[in-house]
Tab-separated table of C-alpha atoms in Angstrom:
chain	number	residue	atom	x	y	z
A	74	UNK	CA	123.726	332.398	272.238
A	75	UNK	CA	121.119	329.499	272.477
A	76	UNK	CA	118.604	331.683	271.686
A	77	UNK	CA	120.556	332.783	268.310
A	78	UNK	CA	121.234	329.305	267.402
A	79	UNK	CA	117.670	328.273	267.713
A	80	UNK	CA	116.181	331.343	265.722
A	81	UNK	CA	118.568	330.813	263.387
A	82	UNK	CA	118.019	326.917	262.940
A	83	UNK	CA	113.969	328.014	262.758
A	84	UNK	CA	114.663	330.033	260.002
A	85	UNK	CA	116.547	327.429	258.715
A	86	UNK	CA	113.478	324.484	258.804
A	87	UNK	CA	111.301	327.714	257.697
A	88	UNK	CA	113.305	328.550	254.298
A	89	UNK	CA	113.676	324.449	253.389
A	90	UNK	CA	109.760	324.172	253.984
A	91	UNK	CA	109.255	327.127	251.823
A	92	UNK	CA	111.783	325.618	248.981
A	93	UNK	CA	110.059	322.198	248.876
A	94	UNK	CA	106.478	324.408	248.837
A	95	UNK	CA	107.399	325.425	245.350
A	96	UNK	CA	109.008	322.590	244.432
A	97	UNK	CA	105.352	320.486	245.082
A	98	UNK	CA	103.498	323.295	243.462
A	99	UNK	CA	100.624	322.435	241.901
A	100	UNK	CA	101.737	322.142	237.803
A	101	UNK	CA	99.062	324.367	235.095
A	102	UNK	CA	98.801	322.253	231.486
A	103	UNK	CA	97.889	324.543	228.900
A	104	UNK	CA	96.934	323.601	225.741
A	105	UNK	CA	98.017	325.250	222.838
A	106	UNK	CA	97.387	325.173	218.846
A	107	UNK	CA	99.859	328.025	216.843
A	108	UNK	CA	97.426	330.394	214.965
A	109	UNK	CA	94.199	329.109	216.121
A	110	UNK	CA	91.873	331.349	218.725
A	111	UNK	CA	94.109	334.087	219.199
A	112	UNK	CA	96.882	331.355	220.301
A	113	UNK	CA	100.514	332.713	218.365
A	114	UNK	CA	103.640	331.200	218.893
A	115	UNK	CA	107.033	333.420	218.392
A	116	UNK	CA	110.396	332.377	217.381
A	117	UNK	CA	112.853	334.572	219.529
A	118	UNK	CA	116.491	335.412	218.740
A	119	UNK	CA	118.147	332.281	220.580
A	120	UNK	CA	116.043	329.982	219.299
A	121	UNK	CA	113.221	329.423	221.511
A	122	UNK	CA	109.546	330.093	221.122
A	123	UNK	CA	107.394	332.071	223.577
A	124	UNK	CA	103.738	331.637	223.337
A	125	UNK	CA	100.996	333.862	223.599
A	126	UNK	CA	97.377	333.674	224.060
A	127	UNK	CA	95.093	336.775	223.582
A	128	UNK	CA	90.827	336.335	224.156
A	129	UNK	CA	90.260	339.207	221.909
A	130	UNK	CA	92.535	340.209	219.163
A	131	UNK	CA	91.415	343.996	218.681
A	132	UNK	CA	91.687	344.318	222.784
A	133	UNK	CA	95.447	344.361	222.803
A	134	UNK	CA	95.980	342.431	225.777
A	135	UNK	CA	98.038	339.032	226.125
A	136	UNK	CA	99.156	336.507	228.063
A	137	UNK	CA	102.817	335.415	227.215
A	138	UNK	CA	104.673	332.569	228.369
A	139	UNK	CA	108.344	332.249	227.865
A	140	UNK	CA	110.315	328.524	228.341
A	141	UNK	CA	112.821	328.244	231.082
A	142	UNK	CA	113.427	324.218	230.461
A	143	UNK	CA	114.058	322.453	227.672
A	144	UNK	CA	110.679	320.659	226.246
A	145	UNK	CA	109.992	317.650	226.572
A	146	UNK	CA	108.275	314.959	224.220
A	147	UNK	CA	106.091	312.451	225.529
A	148	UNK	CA	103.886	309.770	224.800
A	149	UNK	CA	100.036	311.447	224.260
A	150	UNK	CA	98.832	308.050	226.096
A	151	UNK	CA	100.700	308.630	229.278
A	152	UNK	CA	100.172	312.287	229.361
A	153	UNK	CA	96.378	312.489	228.597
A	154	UNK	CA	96.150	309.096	231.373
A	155	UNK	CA	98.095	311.280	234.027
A	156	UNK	CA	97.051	314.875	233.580
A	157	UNK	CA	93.686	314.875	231.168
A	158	UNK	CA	91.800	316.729	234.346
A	159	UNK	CA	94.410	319.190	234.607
A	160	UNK	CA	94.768	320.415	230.894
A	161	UNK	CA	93.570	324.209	230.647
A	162	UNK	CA	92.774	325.824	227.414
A	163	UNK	CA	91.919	329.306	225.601
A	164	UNK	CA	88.305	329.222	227.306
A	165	UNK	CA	90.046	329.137	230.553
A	166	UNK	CA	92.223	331.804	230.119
A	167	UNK	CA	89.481	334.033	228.826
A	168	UNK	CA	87.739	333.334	232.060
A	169	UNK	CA	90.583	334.716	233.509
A	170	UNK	CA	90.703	337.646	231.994
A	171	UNK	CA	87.179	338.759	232.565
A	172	UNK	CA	87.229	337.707	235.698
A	173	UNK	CA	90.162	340.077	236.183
A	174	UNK	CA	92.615	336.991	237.922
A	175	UNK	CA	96.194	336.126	237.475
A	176	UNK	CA	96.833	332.941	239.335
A	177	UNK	CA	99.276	332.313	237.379
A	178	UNK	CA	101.817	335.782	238.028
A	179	UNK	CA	104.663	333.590	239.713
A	180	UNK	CA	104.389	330.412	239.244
A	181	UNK	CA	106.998	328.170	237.936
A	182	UNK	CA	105.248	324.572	236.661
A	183	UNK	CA	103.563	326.140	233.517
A	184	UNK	CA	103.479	324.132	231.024
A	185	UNK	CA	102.365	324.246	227.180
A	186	UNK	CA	101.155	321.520	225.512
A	187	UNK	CA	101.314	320.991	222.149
A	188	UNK	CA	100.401	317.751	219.763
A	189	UNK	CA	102.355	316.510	218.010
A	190	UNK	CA	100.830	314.180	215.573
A	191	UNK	CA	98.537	311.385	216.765
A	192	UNK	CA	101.134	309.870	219.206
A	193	UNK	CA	103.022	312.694	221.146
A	194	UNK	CA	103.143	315.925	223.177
A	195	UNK	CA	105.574	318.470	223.685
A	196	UNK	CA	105.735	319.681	227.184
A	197	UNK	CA	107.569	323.077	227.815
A	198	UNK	CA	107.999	324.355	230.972
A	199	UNK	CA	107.538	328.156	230.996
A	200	UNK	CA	106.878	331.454	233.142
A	201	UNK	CA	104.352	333.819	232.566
A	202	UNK	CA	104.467	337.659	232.180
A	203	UNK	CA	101.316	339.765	230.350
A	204	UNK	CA	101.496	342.161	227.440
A	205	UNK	CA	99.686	345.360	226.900
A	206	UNK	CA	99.346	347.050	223.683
């Protein structure tokens, strides 16, 4: 019965480590500008917009990401001061693609970036799926 108990409380610790794992997950900032560089943003039927980035618009190929939070909008200062060195963009994802990787199939801290204006962002948290033509 110890024995039971103590697997059981091991799994326990295991799943909670696990949990907080993805909870500390390392967050991807992608840039994105609507109708620039094969970048295309898509109203859907409840309202939201999922995004899509494609390196080669005859290849038929994209990457999609579709929000799971509410945006946010914050200050361009703070965000550039906190997270300039982690900001991805369309070059990056093309280097992606040739290189054949997905690092991001499963994660859940992708966010798009957009400007807006000279003072703000808008951070949306999404999750990414691809698309083939």
């Amino acid at each position: 019965m110890k024995t039971i108990i103590s697997l059981l409380f091991i799994g326990i610790i295991i799943s909670v480590s696990n949990a907080q794992d993805k909870i500390r997950e390392k967050p991807y900032y992608i840039f994105f500008e609507n109708n620039i560089d094969g970048m295309f943003k898509k109203a859907e039927s409840n309202s939201d917009s999922s995004f899509y980035y494609t390196p080669n618009l005859n290849r038929g190929f994209w990457f999609g990401f579709q929000p799971i939070d509410e945006m946010q909008i914050i200050s361009k200062q703070y965000f550039y001061s906190n997270h300039k060195n982690e900001l991805k963009d369309i070059e990056w994802i093309r280097a992606l693609i040739e290189n054949r990787q997905d690092p991001l199939h499963g994660k859940r801290n992708i966010y798009i970036v957009e400007e807006l204006g000279q003072d703000s962002v808008k951070l949306t948290r999404t999750k990414h799926f691809t698309v083939i033509e």
